[in-house]
mmCIF file of C-alpha atoms and ligand atoms in Angstrom:
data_model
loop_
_atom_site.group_PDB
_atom_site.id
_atom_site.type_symbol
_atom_site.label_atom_id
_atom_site.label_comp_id
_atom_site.label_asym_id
_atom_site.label_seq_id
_atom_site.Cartn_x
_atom_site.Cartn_y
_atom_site.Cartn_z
ATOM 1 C CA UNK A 1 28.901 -3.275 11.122
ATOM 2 C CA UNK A 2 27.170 -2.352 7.640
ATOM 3 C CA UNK A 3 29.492 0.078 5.960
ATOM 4 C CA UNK A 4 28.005 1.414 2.830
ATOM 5 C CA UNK A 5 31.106 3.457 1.820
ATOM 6 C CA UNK A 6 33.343 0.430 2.547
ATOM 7 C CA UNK A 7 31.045 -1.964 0.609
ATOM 8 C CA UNK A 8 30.769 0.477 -2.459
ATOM 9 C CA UNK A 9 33.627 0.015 -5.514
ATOM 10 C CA UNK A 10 35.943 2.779 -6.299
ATOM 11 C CA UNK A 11 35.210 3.367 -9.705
ATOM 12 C CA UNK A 12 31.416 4.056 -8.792
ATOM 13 C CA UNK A 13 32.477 6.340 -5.963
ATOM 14 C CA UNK A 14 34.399 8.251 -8.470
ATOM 15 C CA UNK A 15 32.156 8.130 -10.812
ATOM 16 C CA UNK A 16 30.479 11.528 -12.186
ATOM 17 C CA UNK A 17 27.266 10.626 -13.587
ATOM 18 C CA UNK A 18 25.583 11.836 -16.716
ATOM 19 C CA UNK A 19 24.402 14.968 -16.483
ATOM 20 C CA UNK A 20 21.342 15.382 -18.724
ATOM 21 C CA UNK A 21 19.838 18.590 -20.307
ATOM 22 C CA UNK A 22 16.900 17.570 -17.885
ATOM 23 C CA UNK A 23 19.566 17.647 -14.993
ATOM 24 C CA UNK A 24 21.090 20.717 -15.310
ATOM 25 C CA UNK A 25 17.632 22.356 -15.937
ATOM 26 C CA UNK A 26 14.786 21.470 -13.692
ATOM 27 C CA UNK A 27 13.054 24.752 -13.798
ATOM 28 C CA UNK A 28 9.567 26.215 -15.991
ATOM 29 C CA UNK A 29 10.374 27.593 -19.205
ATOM 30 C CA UNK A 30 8.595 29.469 -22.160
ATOM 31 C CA UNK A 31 11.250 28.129 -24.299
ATOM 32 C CA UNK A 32 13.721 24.484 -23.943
ATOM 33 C CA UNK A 33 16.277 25.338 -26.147
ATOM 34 C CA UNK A 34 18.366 22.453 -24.399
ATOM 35 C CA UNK A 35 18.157 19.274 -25.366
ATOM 36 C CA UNK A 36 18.209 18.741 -29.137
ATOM 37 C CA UNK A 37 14.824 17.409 -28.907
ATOM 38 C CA UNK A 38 12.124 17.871 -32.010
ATOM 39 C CA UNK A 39 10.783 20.938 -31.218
ATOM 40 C CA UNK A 40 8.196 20.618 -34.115
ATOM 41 C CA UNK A 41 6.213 17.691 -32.625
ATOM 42 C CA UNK A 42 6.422 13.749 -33.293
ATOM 43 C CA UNK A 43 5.911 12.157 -36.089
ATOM 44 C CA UNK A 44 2.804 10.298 -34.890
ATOM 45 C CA UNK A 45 -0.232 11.626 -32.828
ATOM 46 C CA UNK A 46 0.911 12.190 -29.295
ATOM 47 C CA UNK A 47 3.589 13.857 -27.557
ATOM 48 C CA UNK A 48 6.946 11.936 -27.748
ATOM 49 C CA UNK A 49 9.183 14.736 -28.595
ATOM 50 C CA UNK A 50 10.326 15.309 -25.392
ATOM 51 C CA UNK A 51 13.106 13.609 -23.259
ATOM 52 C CA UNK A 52 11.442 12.147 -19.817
ATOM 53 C CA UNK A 53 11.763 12.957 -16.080
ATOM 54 C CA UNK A 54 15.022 11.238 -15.248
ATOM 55 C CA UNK A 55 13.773 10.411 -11.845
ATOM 56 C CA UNK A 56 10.048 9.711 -12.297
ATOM 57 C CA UNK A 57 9.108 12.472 -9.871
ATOM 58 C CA UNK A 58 5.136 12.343 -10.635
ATOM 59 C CA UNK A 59 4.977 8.240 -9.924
ATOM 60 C CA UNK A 60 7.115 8.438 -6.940
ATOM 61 C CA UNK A 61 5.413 11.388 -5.283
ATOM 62 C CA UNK A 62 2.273 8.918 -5.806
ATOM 63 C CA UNK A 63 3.971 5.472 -4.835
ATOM 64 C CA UNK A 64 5.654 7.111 -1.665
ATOM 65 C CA UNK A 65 1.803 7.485 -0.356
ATOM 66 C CA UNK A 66 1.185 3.843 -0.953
ATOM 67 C CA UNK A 67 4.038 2.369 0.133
ATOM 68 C CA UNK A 68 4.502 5.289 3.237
ATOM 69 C CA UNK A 69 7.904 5.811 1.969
ATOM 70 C CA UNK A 70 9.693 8.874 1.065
ATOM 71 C CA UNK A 71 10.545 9.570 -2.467
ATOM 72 C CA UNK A 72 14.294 9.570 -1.311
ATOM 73 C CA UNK A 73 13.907 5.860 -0.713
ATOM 74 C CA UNK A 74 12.512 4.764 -3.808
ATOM 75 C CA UNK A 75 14.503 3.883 -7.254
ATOM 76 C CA UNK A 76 12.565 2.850 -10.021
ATOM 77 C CA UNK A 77 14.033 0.205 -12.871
ATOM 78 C CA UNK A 78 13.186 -0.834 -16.542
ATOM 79 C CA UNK A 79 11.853 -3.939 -14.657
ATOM 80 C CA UNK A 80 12.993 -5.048 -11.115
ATOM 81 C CA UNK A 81 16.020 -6.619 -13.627
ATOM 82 C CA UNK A 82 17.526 -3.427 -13.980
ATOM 83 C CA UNK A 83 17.437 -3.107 -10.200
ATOM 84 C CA UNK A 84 19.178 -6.507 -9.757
ATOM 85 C CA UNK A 85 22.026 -5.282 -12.484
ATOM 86 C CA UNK A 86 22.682 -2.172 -11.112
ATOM 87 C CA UNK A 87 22.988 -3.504 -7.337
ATOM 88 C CA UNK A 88 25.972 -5.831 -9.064
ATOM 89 C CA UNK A 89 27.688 -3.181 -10.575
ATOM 90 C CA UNK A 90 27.503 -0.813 -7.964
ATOM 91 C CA UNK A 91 28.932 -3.363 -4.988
ATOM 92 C CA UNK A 92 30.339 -6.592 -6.814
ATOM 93 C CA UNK A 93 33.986 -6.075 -8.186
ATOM 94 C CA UNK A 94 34.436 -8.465 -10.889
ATOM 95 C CA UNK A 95 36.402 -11.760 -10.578
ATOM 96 C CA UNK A 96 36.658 -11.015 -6.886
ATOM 97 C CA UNK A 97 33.723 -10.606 -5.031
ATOM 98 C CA UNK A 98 30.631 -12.595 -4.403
ATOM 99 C CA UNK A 99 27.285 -12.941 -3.800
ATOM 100 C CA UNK A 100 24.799 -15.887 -2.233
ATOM 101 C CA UNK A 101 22.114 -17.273 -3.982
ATOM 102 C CA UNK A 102 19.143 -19.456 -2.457
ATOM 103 C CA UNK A 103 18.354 -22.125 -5.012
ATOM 104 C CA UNK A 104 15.961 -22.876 -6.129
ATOM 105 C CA UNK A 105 15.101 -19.008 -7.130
ATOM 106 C CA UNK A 106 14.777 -16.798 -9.767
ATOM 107 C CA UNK A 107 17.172 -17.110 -12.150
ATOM 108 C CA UNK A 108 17.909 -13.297 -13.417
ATOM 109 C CA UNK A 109 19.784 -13.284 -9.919
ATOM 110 C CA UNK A 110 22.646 -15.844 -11.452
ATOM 111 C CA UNK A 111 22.210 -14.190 -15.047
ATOM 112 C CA UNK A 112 23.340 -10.718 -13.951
ATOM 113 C CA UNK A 113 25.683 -12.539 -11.656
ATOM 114 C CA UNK A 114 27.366 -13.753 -14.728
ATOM 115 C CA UNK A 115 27.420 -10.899 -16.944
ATOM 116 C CA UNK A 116 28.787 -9.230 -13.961
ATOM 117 C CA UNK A 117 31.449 -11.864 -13.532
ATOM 118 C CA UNK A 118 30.437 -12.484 -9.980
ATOM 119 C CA UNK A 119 31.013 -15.583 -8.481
ATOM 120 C CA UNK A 120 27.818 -16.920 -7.273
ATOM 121 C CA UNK A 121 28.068 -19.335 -3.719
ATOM 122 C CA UNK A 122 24.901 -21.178 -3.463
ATOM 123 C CA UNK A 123 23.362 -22.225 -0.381
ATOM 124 C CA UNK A 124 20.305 -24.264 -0.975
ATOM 125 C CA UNK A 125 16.915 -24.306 0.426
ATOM 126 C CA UNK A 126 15.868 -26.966 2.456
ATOM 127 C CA UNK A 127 13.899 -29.678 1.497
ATOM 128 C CA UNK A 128 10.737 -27.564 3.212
ATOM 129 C CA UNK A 129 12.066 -24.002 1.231
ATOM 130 C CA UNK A 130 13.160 -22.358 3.964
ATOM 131 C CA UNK A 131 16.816 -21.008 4.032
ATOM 132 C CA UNK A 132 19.277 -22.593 5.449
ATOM 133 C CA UNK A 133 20.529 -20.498 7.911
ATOM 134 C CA UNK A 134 23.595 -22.360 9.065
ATOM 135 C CA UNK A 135 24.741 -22.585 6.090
ATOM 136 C CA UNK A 136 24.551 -18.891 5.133
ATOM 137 C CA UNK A 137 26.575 -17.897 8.365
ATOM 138 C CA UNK A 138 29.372 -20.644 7.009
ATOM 139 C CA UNK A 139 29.784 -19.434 3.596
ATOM 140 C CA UNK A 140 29.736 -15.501 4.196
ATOM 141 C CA UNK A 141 33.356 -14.258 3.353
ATOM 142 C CA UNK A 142 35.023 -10.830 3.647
ATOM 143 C CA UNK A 143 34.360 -10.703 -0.312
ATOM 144 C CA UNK A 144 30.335 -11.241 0.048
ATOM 145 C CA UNK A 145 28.617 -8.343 -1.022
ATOM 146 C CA UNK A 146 24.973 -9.237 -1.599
ATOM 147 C CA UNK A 147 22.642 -11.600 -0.546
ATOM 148 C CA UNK A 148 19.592 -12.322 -2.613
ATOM 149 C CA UNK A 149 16.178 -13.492 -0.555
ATOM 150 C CA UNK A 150 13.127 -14.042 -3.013
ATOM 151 C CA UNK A 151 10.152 -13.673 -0.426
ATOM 152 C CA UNK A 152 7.752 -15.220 -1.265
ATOM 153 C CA UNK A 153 9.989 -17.220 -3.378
ATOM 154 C CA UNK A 154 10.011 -18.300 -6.799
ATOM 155 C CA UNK A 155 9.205 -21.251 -7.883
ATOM 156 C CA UNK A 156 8.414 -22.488 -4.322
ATOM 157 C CA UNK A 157 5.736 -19.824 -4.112
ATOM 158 C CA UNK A 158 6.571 -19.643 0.248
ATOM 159 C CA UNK A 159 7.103 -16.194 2.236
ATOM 160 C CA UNK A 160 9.830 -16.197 4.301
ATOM 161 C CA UNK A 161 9.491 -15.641 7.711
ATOM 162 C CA UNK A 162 10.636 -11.544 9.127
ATOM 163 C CA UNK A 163 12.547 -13.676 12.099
ATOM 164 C CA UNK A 164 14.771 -15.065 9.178
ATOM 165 C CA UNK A 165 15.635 -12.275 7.162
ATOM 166 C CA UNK A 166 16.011 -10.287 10.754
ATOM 167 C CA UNK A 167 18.780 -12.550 11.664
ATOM 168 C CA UNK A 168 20.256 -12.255 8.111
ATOM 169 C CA UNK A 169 20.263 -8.046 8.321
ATOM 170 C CA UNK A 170 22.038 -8.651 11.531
ATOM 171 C CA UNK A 171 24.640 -10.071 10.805
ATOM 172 C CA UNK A 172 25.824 -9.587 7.144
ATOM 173 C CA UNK A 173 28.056 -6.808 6.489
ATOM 174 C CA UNK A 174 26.617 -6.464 2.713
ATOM 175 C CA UNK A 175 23.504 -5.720 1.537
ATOM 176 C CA UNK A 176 20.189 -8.274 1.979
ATOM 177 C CA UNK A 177 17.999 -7.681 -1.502
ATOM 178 C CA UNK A 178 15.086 -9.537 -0.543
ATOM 179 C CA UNK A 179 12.695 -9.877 -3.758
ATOM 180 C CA UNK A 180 8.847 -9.177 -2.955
ATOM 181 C CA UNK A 181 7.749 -9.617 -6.351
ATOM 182 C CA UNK A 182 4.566 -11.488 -5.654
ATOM 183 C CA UNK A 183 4.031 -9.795 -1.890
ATOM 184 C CA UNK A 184 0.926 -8.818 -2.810
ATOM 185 C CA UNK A 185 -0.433 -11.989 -2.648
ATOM 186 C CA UNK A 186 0.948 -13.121 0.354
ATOM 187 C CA UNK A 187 -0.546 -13.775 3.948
ATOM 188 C CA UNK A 188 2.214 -11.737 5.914
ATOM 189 C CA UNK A 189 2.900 -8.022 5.323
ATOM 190 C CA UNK A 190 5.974 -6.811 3.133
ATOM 191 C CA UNK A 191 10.060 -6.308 4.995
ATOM 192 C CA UNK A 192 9.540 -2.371 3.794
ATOM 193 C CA UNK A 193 9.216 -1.345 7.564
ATOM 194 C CA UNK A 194 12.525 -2.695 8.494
ATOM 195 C CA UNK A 195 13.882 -0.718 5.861
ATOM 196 C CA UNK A 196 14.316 2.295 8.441
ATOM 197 C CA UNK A 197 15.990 0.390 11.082
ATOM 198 C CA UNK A 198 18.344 -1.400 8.145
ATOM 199 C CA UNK A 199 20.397 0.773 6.170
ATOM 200 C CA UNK A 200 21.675 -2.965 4.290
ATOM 201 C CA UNK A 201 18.007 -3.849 3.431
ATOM 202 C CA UNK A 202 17.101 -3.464 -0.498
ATOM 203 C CA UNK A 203 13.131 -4.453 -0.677
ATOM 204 C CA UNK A 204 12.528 -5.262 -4.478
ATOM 205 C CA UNK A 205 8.980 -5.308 -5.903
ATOM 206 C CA UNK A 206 7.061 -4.783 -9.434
ATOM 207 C CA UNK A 207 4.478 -3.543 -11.333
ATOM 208 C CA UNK A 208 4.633 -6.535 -13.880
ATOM 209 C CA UNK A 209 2.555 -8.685 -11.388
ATOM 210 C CA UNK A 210 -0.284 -8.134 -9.463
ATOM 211 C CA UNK A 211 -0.234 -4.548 -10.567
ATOM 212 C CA UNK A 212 -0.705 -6.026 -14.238
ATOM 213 C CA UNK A 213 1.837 -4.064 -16.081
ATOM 214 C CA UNK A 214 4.434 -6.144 -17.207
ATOM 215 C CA UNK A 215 4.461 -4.749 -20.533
ATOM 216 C CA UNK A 216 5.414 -1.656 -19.262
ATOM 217 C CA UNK A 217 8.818 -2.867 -17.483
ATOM 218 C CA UNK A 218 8.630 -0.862 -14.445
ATOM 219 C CA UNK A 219 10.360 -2.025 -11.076
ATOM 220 C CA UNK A 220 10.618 -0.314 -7.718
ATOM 221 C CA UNK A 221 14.008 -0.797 -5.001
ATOM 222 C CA UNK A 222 13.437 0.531 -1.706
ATOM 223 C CA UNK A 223 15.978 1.389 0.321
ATOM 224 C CA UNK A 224 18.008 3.876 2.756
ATOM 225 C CA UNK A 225 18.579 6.816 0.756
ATOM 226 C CA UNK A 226 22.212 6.478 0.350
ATOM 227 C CA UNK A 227 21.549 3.139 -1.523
ATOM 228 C CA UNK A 228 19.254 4.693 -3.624
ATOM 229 C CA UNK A 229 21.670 7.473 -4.652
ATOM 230 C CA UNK A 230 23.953 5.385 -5.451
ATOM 231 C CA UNK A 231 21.953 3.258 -7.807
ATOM 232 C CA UNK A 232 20.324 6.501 -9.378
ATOM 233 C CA UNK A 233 24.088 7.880 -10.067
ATOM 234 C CA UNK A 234 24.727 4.480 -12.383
ATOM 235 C CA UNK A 235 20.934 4.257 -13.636
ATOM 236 C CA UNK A 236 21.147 4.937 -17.705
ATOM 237 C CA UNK A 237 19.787 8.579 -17.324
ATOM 238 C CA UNK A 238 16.506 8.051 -18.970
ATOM 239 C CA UNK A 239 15.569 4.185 -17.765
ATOM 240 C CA UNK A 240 11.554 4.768 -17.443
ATOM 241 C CA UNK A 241 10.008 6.089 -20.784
ATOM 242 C CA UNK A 242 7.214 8.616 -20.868
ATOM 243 C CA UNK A 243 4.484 5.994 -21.451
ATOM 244 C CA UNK A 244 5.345 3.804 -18.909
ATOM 245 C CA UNK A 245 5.475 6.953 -16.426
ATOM 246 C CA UNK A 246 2.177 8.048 -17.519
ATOM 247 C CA UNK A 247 0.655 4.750 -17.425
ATOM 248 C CA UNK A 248 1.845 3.816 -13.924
ATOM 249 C CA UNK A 249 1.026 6.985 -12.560
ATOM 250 C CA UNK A 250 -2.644 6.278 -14.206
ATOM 251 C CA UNK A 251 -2.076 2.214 -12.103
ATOM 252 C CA UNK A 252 -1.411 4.129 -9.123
ATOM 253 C CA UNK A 253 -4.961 6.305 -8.893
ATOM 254 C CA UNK A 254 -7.203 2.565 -9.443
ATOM 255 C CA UNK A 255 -5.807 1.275 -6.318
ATOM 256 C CA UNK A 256 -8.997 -0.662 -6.179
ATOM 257 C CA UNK A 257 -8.664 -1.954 -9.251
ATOM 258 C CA UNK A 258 -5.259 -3.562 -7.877
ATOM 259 C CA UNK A 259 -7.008 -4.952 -4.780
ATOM 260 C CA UNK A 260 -9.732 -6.612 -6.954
ATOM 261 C CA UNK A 261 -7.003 -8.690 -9.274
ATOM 262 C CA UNK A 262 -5.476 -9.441 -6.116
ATOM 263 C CA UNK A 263 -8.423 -11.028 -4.277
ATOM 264 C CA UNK A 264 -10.035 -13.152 -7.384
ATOM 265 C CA UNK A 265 -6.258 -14.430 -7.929
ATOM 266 C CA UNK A 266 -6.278 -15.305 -4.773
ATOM 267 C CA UNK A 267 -9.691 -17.087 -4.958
ATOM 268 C CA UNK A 268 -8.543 -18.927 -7.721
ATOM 269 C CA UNK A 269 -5.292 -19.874 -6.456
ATOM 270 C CA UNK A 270 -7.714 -21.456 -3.892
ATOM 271 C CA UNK A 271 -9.403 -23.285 -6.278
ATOM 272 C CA UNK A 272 -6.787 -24.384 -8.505
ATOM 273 C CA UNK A 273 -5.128 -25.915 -5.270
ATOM 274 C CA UNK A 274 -8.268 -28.215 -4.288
ATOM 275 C CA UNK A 275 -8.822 -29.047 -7.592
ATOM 276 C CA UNK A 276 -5.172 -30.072 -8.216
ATOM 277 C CA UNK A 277 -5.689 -31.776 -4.749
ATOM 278 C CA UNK A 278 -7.894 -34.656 -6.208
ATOM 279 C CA UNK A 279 -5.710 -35.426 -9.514
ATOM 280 C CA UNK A 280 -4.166 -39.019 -8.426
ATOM 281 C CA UNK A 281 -0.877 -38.270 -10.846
ATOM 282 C CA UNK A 282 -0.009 -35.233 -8.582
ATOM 283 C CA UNK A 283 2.132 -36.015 -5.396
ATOM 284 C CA UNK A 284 2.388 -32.632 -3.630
ATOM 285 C CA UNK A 285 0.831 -29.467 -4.002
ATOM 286 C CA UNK A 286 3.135 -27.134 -2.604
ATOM 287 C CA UNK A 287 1.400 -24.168 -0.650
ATOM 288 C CA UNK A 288 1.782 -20.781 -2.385
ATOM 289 C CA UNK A 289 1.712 -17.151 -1.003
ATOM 290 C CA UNK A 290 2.355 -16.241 -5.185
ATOM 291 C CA UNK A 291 0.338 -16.073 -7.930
ATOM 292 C CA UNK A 292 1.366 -19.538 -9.071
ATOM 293 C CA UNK A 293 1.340 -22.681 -7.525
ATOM 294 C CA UNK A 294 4.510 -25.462 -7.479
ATOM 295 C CA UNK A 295 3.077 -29.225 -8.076
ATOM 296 C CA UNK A 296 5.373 -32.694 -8.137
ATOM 297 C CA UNK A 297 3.871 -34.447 -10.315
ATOM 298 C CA UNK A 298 4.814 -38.600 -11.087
ATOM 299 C CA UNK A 299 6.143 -37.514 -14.699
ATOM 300 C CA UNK A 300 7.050 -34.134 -15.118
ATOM 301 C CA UNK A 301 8.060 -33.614 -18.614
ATOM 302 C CA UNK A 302 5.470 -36.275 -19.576
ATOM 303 C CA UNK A 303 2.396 -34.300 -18.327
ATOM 304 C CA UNK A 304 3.986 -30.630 -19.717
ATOM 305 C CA UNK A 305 4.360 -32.068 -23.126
ATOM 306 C CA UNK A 306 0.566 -33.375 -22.819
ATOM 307 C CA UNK A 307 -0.370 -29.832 -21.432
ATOM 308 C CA UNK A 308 1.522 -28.279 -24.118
ATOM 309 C CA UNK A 309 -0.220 -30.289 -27.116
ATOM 310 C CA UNK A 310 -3.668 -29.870 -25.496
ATOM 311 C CA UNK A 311 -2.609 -25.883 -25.664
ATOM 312 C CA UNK A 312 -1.547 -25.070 -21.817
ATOM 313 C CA UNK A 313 2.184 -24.324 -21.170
ATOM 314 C CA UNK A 314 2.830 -24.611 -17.889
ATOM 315 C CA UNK A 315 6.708 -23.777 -16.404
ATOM 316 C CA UNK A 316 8.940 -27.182 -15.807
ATOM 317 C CA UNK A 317 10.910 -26.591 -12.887
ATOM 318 C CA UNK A 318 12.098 -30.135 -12.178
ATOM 319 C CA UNK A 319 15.489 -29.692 -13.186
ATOM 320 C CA UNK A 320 16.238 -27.089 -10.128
ATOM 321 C CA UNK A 321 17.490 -28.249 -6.682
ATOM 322 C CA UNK A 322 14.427 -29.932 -4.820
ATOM 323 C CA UNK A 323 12.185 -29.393 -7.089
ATOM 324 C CA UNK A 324 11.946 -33.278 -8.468
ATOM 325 C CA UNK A 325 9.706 -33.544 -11.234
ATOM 326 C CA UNK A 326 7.808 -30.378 -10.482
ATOM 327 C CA UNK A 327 5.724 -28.076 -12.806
ATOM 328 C CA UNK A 328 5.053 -24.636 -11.521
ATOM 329 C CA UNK A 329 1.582 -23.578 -12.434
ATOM 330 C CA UNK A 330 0.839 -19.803 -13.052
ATOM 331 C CA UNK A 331 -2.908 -19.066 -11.782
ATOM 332 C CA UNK A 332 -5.134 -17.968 -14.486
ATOM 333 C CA UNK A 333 -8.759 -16.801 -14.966
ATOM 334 C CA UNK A 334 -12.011 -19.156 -13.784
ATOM 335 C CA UNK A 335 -11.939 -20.041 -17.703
ATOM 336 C CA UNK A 336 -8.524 -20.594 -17.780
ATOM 337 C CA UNK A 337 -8.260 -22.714 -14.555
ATOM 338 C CA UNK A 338 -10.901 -24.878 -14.832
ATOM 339 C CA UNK A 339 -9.704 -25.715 -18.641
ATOM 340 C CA UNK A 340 -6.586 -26.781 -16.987
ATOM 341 C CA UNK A 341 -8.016 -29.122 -14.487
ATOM 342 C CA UNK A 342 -10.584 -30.576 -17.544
ATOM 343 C CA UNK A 343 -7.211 -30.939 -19.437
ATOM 344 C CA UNK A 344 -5.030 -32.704 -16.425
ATOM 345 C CA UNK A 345 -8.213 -35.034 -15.894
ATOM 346 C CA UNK A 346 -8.106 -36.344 -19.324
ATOM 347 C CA UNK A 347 -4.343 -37.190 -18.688
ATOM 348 C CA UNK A 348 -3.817 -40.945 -18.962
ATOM 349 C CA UNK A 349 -0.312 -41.879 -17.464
HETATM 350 C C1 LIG B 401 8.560 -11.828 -12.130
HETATM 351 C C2 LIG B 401 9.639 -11.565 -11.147
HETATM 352 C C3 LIG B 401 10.235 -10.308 -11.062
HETATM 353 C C4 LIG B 401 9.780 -9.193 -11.941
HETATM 354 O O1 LIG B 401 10.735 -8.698 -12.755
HETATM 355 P P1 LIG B 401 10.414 -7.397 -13.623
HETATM 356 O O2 LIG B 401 11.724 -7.155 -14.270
HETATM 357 O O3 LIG B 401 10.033 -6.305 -12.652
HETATM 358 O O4 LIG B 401 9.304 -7.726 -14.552
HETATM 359 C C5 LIG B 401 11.197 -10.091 -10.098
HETATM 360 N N1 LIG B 401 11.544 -11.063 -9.243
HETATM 361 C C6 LIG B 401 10.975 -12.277 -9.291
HETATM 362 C C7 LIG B 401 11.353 -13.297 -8.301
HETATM 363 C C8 LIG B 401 10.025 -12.569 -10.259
HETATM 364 O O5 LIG B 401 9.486 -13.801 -10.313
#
């Protein structure tokens, strides 16, 4: 059975966290006296003097409503990346324990891996993109902490199915991060209402996609609230910066701004796909659930570097496990898109 305590390292259960002026104070005041702060002002228009709210109450409060969560179950990151280091170095004792990895996927997953100096078992997709089940079951060890489940996937652009990562939750001891970075886009709903029934479930999603905010590095974890406090005890104390907060907040209120960039990406991804459909050079169109689509193409780094001198970089994946000769495409505007396909048809191979 899932054993949070028994799963956690020492040194983080031990660990007393930084306790910020902002902490130990939470109160209104006439006068904050507390934390070394300017008190005079910034040194540019606009109020930057001030440290900001260590836990992000105002966004949260608003992001709970959306995502019919409770604030207690929400940990926001200076990008989902800080999400991804932080689960590492709260459950993953260097040179010792593991985690499995679902290539091809997104690569930060094997980058904080080895900064971590966590040894990284790979079980790779099938041919298809879905996981490997068997597989999964026959690698697990005693030492496996986390598994990572990018849903839908990048650069394969498929959702996996709930049965899947039900079966995974069930019967892994560690903790099942699945990835939902580009949920928005996809045809099934989000894993977030397992998260009640699964204290091992960590749902990760972003602002720096559909939302539009990349810039901004904000990422949400979901989880049971024990994860959460946890990650929020090893967080750097200030990880979100006051314009981000503000900004996001701001995201949160134009919901149907959000719903609009999601359904003309979708349109387009539409689009893009039966246009790419009737280009003789490319062998498979893979179908996507993202906001890109994966293509094998007949000469992969051929037809980037003609992209890339007509002015269109596209991402070559080809050199990742069953992804032979493949380019993954990111969808752009109507402009954009149908520049691209004017481009690809003046390809000769
Ligand atoms: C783009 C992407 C992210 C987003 O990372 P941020 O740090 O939040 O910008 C996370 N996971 C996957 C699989 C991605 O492709």
């Amino acid at each position: 059975m899932f054993n949070l305590e028994k799963i956690t390292r020492e040194n983080i259960k031990k660990a007393k966290p930084y306790s910020s002026a902002r902490d130990e104070y939470k109160g209104e005041a006439r006068i904050f006296l507390d934390a070394n702060e300017n008190a005079l002002g910034s040194v540019i228009e606009g109020n930057f003097n001030r440290y900001p709210d260590p836990y992000q109450e105002n966004v949260k409060l608003k992001l709970a409503k959306i995502k019919k969560v409770s604030i207690e179950n929400i940990f926001l990151g200076n990008g989902s990346d800080e999400a991804i280091d932080l689960l590492f170095r709260a459950f993953c004792e260097p040179n010792i324990d593991n985690v499995i990895l679902l290539p091809p996927t997104y690569g930060m997953y094997q980058v904080a891996a080895q900064i971590n100096d966590i040894q990284v078992i790979e079980v790779p997709l099938l041919s298809n993109f879905e996981i490997d089940l068997d597989n999964v079951f026959n690698v697990i060890n005693s030492f496996t902490k986390l598994i990572f489940i990018c849903s839908p996937n990048n650069p394969s652009g498929n959702q996996i199915e709930e049965d899947i990562i039900l079966k995974i939750l069930e019967n892994f001891n560690g903790i099942v991060v699945v990835d939902e970075a580009y949920i928005d886009f996809a045809e099934k709903p989000s894993v977030l209402s397992l998260m009640s029934k699964y204290a091992n479930l960590v749902v990760l999603q972003t602002f720096s996609k559909a939302w539009g905010m990349a810039a901004l590095r904000v990422g949400m974890a979901f989880a049971d609230a024990d994860i959460i406090q946890i990650i929020n005890k090893i967080k750097p104390p200030y990880n979100i910066n006051s314009i981000s907060q503000d900004k996001i907040s701001l995201a949160l209120d134009k919901f149907s701004n959000f719903e609009k960039y999601v359904s003309e990406t979708k349109k387009q991804r539409l689009f893009l796909a039966s246009e790419l459909e009737k280009i003789e050079f490319i062998d498979k169109i893979y179908p996507s659930d993202a906001n890109f689509i994966l293509v094998s193409v007949k000469n992969a780094s051929k037809i980037y570097d003609f992209l890339a001198n007509n002015g269109i970089i596209v991402r070559n994946r080809s050199k990742m496990p069953n992804c032979d000769s493949c380019l993954r495409i990111t969808v752009g505007t109507e402009l954009e898109n149908a520049e691209l396909i004017k481009i690809l048809n003046q390809y000769v191979g």
